[in-house]
mmCIF file of N, CA, C and O in Angstrom:
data_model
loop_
_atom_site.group_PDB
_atom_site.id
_atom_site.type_symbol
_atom_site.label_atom_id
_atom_site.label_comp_id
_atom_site.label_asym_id
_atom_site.label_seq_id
_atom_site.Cartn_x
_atom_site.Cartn_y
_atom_site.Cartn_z
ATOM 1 N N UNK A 1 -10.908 -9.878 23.964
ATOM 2 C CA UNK A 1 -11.712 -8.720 23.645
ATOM 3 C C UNK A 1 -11.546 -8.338 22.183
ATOM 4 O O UNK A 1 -12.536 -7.976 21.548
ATOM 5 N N UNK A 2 -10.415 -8.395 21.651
ATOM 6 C CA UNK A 2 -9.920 -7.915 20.264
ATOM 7 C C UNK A 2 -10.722 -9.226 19.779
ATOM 8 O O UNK A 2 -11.598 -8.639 19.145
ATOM 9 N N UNK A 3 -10.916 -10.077 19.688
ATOM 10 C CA UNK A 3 -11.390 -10.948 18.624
ATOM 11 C C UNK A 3 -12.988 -11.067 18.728
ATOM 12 O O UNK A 3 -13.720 -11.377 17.787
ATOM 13 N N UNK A 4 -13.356 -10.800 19.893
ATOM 14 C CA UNK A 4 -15.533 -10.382 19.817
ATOM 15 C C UNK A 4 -15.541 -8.653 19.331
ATOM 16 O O UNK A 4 -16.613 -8.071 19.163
ATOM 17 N N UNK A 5 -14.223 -7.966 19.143
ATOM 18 C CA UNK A 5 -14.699 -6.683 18.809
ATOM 19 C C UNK A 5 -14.602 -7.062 16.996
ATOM 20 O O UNK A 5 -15.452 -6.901 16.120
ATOM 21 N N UNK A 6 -13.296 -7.576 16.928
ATOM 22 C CA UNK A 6 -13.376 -7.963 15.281
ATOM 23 C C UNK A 6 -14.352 -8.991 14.993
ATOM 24 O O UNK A 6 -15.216 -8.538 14.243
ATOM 25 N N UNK A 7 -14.536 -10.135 15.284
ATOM 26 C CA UNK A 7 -16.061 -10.485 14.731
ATOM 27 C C UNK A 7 -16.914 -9.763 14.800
ATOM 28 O O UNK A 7 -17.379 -9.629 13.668
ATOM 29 N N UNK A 8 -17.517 -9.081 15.620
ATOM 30 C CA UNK A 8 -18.874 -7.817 15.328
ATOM 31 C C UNK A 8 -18.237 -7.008 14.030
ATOM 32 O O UNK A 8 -18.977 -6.871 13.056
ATOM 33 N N UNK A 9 -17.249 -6.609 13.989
ATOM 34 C CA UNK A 9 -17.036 -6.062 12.590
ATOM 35 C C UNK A 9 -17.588 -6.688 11.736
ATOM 36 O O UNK A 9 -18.501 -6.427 10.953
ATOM 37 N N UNK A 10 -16.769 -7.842 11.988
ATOM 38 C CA UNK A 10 -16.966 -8.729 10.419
ATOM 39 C C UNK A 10 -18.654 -9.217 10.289
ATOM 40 O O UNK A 10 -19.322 -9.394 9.271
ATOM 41 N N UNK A 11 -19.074 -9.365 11.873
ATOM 42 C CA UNK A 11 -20.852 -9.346 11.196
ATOM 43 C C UNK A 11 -21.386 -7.927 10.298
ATOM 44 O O UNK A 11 -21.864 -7.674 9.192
ATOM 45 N N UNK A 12 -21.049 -7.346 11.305
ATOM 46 C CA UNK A 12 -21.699 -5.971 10.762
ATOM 47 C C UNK A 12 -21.559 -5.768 9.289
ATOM 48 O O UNK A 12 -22.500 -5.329 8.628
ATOM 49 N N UNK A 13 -20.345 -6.092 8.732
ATOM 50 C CA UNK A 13 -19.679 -6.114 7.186
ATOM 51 C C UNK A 13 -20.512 -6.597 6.726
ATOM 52 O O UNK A 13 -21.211 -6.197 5.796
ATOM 53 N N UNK A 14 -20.601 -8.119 7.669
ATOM 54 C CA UNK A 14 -21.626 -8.848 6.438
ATOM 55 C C UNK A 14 -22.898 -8.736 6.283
ATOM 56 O O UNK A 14 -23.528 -9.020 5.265
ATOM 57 N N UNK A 15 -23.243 -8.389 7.116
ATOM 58 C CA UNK A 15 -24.812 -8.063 7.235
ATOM 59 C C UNK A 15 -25.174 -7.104 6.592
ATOM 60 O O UNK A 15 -26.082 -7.242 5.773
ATOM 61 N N UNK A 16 -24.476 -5.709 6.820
ATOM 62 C CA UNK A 16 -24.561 -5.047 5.241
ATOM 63 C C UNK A 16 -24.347 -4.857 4.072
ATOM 64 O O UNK A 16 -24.881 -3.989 3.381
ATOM 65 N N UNK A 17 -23.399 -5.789 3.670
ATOM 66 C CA UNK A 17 -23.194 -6.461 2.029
ATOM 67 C C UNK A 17 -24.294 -7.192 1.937
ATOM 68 O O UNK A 17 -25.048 -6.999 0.983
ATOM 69 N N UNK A 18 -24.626 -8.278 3.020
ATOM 70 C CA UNK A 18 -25.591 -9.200 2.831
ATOM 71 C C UNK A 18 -27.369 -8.352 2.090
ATOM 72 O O UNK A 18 -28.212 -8.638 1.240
ATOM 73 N N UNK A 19 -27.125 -7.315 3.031
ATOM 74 C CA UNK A 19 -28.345 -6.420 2.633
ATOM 75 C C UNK A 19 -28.842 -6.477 1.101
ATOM 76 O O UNK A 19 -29.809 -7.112 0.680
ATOM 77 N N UNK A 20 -28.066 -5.767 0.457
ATOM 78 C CA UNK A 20 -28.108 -5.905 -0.871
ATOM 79 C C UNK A 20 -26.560 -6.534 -1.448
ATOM 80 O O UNK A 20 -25.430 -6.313 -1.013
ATOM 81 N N UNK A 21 -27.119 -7.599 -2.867
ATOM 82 C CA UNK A 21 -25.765 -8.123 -3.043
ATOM 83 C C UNK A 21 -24.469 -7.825 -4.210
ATOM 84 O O UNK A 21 -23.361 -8.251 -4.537
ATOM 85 N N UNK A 22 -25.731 -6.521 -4.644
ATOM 86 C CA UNK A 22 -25.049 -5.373 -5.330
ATOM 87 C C UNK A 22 -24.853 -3.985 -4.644
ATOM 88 O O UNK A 22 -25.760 -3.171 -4.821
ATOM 89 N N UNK A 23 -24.023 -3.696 -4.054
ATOM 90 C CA UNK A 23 -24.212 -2.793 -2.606
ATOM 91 C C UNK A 23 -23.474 -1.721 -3.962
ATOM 92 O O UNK A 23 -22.845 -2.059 -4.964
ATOM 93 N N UNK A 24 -23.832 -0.507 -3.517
ATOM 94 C CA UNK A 24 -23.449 0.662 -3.801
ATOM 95 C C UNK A 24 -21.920 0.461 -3.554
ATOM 96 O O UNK A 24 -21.427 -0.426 -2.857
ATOM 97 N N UNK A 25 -21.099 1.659 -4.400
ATOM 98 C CA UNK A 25 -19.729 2.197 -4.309
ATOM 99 C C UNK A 25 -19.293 2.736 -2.856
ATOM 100 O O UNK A 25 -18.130 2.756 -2.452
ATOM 101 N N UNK A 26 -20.371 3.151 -2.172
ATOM 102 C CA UNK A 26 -19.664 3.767 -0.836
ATOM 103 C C UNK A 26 -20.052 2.627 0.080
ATOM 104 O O UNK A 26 -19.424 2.549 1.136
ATOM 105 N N UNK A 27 -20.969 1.754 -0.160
ATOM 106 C CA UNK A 27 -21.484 0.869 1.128
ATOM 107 C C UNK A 27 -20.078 -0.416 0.869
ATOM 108 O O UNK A 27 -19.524 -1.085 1.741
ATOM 109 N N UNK A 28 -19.807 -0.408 -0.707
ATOM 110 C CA UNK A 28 -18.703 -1.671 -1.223
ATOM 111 C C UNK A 28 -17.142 -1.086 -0.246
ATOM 112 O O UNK A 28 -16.410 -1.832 0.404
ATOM 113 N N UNK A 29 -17.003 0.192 -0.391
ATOM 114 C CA UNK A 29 -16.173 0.550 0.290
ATOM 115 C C UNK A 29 -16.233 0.690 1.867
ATOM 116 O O UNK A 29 -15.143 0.750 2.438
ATOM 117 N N UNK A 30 -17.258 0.743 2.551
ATOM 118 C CA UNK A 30 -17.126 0.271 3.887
ATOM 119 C C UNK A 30 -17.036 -0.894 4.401
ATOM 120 O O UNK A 30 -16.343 -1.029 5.410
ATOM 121 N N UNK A 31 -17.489 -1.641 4.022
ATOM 122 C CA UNK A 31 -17.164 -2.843 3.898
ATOM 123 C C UNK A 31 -15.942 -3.812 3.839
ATOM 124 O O UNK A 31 -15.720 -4.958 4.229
ATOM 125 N N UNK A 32 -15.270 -2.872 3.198
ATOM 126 C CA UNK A 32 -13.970 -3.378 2.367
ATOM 127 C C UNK A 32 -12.951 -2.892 3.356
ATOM 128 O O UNK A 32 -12.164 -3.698 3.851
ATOM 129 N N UNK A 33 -12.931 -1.996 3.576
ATOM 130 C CA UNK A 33 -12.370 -1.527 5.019
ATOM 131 C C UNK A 33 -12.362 -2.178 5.884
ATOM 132 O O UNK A 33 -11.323 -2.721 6.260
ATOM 133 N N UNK A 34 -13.388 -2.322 6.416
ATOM 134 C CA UNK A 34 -13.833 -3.173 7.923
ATOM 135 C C UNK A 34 -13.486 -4.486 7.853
ATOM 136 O O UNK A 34 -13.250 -5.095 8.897
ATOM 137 N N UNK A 35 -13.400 -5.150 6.547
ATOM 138 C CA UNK A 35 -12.822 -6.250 6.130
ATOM 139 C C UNK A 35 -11.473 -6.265 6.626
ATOM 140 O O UNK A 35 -11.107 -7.029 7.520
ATOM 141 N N UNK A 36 -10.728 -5.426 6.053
ATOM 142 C CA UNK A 36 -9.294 -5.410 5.836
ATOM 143 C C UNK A 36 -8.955 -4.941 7.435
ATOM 144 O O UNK A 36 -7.814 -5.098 7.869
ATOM 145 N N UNK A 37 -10.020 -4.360 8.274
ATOM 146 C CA UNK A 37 -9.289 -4.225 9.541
ATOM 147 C C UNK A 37 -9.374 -5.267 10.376
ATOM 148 O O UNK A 37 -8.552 -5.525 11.256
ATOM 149 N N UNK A 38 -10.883 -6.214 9.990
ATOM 150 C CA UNK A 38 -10.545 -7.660 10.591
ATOM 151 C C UNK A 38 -9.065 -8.714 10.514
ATOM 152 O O UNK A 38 -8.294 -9.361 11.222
ATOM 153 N N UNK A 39 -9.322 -8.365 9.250
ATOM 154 C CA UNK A 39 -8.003 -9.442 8.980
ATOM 155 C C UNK A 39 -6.659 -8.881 10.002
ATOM 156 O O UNK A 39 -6.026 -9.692 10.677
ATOM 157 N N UNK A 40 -6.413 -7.760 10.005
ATOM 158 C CA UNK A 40 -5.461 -7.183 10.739
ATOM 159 C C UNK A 40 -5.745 -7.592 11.665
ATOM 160 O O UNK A 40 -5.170 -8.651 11.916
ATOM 161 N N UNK A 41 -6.590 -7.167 12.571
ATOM 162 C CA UNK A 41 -6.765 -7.749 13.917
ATOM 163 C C UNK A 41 -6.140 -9.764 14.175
ATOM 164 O O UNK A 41 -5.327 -10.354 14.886
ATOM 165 N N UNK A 42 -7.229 -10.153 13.006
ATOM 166 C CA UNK A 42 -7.011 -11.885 13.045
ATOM 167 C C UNK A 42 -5.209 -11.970 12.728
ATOM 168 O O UNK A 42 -4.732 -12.908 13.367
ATOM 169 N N UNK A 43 -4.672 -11.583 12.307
ATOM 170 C CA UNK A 43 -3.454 -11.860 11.589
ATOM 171 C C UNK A 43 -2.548 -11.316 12.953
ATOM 172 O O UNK A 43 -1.652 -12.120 13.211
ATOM 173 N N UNK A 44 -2.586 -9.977 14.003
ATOM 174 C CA UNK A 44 -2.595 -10.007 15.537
ATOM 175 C C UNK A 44 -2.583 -10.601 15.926
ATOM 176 O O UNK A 44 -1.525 -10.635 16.554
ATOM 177 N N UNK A 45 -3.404 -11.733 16.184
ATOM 178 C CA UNK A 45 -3.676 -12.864 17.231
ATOM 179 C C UNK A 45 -3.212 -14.135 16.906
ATOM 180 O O UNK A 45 -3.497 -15.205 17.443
ATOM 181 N N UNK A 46 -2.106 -13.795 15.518
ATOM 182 C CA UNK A 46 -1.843 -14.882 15.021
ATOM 183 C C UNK A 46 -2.282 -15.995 14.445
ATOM 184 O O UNK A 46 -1.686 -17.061 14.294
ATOM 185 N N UNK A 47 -3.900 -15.535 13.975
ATOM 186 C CA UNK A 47 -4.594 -16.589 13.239
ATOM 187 C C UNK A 47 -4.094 -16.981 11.875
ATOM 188 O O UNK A 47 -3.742 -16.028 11.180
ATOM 189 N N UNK A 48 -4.012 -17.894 11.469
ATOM 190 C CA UNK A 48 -3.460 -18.177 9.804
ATOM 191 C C UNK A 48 -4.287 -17.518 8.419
ATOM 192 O O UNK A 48 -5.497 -17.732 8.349
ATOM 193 N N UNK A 49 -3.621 -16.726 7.337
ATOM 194 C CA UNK A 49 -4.329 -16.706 6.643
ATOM 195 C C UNK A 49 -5.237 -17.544 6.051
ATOM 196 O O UNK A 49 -6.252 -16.925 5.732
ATOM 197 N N UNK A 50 -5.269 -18.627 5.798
ATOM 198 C CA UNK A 50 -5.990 -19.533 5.249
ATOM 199 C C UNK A 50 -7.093 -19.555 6.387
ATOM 200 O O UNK A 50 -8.220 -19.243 6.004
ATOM 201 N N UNK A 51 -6.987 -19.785 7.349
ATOM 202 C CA UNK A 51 -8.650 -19.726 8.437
ATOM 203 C C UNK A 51 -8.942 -17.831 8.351
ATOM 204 O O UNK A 51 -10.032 -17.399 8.726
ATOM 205 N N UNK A 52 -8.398 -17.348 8.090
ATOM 206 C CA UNK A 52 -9.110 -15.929 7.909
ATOM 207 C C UNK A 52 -9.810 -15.530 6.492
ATOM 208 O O UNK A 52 -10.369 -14.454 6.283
ATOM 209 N N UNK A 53 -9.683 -16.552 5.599
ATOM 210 C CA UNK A 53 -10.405 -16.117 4.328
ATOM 211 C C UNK A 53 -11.611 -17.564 4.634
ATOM 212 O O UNK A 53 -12.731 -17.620 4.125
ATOM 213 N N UNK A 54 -11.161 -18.366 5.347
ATOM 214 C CA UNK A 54 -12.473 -19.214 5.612
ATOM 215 C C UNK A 54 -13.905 -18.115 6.772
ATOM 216 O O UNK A 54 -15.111 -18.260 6.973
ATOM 217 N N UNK A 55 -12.966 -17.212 7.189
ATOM 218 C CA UNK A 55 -13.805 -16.511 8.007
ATOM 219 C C UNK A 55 -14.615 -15.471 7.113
ATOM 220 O O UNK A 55 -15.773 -15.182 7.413
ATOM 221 N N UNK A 56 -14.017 -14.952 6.074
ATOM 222 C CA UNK A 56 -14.026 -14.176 5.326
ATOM 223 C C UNK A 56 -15.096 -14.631 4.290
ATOM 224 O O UNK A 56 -15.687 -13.694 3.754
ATOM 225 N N UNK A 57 -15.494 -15.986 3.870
ATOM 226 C CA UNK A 57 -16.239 -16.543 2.842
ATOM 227 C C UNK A 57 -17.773 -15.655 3.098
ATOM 228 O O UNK A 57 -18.560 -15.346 2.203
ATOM 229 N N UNK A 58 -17.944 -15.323 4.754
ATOM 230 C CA UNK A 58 -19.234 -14.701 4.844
ATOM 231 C C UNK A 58 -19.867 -13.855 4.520
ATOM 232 O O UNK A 58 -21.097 -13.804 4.549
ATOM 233 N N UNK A 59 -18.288 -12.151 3.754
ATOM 234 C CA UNK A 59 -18.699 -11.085 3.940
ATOM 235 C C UNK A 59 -19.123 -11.010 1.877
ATOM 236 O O UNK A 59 -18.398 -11.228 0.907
ATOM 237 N N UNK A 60 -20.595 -10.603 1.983
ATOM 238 C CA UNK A 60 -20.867 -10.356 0.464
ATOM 239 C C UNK A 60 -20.364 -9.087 -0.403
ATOM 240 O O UNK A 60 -19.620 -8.221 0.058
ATOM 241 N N UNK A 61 -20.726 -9.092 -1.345
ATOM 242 C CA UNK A 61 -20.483 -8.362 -2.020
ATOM 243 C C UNK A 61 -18.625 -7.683 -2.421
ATOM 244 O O UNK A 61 -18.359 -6.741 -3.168
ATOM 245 N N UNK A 62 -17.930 -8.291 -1.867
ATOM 246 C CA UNK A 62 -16.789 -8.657 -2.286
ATOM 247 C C UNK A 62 -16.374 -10.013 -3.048
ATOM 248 O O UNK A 62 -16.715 -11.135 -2.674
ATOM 249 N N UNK A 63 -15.644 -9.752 -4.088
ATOM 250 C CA UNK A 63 -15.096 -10.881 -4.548
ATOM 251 C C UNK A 63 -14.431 -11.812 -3.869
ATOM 252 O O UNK A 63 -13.793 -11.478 -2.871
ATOM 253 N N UNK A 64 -14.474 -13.321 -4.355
ATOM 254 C CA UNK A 64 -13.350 -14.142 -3.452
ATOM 255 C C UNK A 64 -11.861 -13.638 -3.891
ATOM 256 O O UNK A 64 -10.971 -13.432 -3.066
ATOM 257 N N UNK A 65 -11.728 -13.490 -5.099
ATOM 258 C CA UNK A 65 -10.068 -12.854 -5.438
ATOM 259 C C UNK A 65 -9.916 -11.385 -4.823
ATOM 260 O O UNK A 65 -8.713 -11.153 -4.701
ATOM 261 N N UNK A 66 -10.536 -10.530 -4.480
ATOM 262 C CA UNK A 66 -10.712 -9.442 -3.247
ATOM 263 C C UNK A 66 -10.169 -9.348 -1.994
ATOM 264 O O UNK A 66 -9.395 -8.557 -1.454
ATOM 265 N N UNK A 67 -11.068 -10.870 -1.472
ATOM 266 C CA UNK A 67 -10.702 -10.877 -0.021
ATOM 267 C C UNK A 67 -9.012 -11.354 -0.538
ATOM 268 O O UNK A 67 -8.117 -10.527 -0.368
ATOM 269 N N UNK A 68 -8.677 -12.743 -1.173
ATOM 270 C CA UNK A 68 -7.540 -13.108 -1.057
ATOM 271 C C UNK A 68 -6.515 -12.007 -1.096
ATOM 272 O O UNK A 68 -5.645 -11.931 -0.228
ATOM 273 N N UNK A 69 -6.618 -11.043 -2.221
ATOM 274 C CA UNK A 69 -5.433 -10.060 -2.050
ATOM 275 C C UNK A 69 -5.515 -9.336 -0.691
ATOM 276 O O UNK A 69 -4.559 -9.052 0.030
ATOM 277 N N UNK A 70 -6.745 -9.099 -0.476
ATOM 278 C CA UNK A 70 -6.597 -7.654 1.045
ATOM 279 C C UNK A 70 -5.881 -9.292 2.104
ATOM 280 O O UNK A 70 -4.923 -8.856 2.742
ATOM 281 N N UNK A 71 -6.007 -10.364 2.321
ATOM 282 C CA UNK A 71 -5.249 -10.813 2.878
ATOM 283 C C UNK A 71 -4.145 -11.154 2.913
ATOM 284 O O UNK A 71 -3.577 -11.449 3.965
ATOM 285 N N UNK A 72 -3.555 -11.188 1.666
ATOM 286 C CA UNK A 72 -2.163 -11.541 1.329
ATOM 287 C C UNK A 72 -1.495 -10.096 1.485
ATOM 288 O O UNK A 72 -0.323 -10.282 1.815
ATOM 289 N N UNK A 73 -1.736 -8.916 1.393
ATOM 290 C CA UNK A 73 -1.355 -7.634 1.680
ATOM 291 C C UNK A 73 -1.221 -7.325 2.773
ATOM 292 O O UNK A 73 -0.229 -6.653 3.056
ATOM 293 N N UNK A 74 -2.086 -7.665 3.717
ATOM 294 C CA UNK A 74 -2.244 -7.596 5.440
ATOM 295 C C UNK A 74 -1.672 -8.311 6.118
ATOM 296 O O UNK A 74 -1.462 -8.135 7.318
ATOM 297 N N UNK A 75 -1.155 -9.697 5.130
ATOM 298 C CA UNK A 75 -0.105 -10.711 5.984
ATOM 299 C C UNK A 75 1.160 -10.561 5.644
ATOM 300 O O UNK A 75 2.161 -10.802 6.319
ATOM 301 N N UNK A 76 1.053 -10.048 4.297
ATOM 302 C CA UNK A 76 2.811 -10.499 4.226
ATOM 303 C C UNK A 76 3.307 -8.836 3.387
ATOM 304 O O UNK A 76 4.517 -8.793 3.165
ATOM 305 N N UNK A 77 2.631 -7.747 3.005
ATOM 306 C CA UNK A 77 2.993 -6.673 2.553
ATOM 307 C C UNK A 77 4.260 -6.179 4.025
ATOM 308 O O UNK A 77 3.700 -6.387 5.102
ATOM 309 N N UNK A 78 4.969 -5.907 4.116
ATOM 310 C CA UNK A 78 5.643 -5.460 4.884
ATOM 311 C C UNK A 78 5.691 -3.356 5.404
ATOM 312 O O UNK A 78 6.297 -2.655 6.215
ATOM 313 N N UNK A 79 4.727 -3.181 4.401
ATOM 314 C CA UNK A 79 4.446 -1.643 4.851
ATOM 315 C C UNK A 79 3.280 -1.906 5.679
ATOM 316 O O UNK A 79 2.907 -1.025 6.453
ATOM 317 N N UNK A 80 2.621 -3.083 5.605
ATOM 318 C CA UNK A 80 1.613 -3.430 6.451
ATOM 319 C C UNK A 80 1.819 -3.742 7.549
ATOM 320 O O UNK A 80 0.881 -3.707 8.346
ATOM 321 N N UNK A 81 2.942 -4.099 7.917
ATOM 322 C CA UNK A 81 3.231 -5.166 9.271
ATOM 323 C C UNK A 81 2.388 -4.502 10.389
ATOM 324 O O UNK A 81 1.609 -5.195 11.044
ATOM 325 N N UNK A 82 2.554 -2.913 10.666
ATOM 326 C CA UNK A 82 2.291 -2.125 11.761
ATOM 327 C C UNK A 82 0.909 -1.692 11.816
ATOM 328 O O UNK A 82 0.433 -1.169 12.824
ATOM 329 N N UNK A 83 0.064 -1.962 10.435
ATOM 330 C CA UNK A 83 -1.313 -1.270 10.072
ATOM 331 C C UNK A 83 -2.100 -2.200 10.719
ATOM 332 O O UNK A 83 -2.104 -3.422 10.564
ATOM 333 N N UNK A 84 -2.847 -1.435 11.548
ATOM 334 C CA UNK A 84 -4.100 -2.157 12.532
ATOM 335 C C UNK A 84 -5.527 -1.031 12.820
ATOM 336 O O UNK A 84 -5.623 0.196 12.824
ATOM 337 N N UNK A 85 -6.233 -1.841 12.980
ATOM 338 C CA UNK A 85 -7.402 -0.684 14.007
ATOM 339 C C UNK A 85 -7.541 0.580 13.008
ATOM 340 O O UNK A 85 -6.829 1.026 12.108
ATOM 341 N N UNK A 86 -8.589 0.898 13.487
ATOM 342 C CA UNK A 86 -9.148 2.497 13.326
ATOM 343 C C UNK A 86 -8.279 3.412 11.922
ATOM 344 O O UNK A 86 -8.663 3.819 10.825
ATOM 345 N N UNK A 87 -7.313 3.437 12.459
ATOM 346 C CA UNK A 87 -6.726 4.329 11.640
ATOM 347 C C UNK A 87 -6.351 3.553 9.972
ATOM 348 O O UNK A 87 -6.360 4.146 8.894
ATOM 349 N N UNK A 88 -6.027 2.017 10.224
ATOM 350 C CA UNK A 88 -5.860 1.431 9.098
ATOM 351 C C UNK A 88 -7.282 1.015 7.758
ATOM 352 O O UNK A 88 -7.373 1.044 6.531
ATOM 353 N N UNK A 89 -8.084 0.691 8.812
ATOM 354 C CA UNK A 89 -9.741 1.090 8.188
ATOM 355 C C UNK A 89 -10.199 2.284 7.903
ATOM 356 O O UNK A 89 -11.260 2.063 7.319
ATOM 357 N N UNK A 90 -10.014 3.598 7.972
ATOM 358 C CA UNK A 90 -9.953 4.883 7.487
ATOM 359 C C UNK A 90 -9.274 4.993 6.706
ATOM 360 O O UNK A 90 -9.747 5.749 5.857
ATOM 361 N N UNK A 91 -7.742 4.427 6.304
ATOM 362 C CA UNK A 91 -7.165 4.613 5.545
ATOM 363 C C UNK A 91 -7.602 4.054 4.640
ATOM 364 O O UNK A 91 -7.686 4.854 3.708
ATOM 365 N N UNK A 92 -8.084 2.705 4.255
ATOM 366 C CA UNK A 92 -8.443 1.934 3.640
ATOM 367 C C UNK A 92 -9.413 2.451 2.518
ATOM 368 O O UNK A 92 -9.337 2.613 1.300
ATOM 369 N N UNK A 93 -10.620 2.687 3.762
ATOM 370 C CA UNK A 93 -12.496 3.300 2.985
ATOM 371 C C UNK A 93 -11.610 4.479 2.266
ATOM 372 O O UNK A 93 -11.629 4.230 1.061
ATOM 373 N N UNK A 94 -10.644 5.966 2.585
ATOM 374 C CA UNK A 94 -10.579 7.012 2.043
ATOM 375 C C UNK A 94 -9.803 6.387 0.288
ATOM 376 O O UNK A 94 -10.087 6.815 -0.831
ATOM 377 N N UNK A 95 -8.956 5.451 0.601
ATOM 378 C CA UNK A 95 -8.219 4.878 -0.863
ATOM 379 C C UNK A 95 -9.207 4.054 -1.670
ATOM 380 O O UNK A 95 -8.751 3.704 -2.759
ATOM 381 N N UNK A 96 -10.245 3.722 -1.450
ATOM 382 C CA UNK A 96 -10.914 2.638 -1.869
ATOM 383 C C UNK A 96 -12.302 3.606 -2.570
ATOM 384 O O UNK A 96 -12.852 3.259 -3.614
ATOM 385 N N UNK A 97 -12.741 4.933 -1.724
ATOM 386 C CA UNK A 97 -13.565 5.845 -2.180
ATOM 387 C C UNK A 97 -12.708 6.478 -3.248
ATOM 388 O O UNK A 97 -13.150 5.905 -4.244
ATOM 389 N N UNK A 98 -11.674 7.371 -3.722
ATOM 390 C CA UNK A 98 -10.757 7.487 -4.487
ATOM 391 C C UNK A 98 -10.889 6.986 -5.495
ATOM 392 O O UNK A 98 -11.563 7.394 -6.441
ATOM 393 N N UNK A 99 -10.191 5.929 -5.412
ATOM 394 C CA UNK A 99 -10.270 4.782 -6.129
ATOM 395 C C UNK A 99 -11.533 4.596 -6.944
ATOM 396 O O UNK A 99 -11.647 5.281 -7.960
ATOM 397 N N UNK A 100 -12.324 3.896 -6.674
ATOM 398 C CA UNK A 100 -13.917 3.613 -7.049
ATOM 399 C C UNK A 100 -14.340 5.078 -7.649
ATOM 400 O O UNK A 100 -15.302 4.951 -8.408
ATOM 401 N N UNK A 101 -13.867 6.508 -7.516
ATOM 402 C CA UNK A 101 -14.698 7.626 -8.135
ATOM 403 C C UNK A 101 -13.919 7.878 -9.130
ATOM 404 O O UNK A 101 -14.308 8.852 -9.774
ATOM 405 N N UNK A 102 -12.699 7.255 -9.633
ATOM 406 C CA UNK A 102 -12.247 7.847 -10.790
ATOM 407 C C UNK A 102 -12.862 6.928 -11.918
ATOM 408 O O UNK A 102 -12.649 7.179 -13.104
#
């Protein structure tokens, strides 16, 4: 169930980066989120980073050096170990909106 709920994420991601491939500051930041909560999920189920940035090649409007860090942070950051789901994708979009408005 966790891995058809995180792929629909990761479509949904991509399908709206895909939309436009210069996406706005708040659409770049949802995105980026939902990203980073896939990987959590995939990195759960014990998938390897390296097949999660091959999964990852789909979502636009992120950089490839982008995805690599939000994955190398989600696999091996150790304040990360416990960050999953909902609450870690909120956390994410609110630092990433922040971020992007200064």
């Amino acid at each position: 169930m966790k891995t058809i709920i995180a792929t629909l994420v990761l479509v949904l991601a991509s399908a709206t980066a895909q939309a436009n491939t210069k996406i706005d500051q708040q659409s770049y930041c949802f995105s980026y989120a939902s990203m980073v909560k896939s990987i959590a999920a995939w990195r759960d189920q014990g998938m390897s980073p390296e097949k999660t940035l091959e999964l990852m090649r789909g979502v636009k409007g992120i950089s490839p050096q982008e995805k690599k860090d939000a994955i190398n942070a989600v696999y091996f950051d150790k304040s990360l170990a416990n960050a999953r789901g909902t609450a870690l994708e909120d956390q994410t979009r609110s630092h990433c909106l922040a971020n992007k408005s200064k």
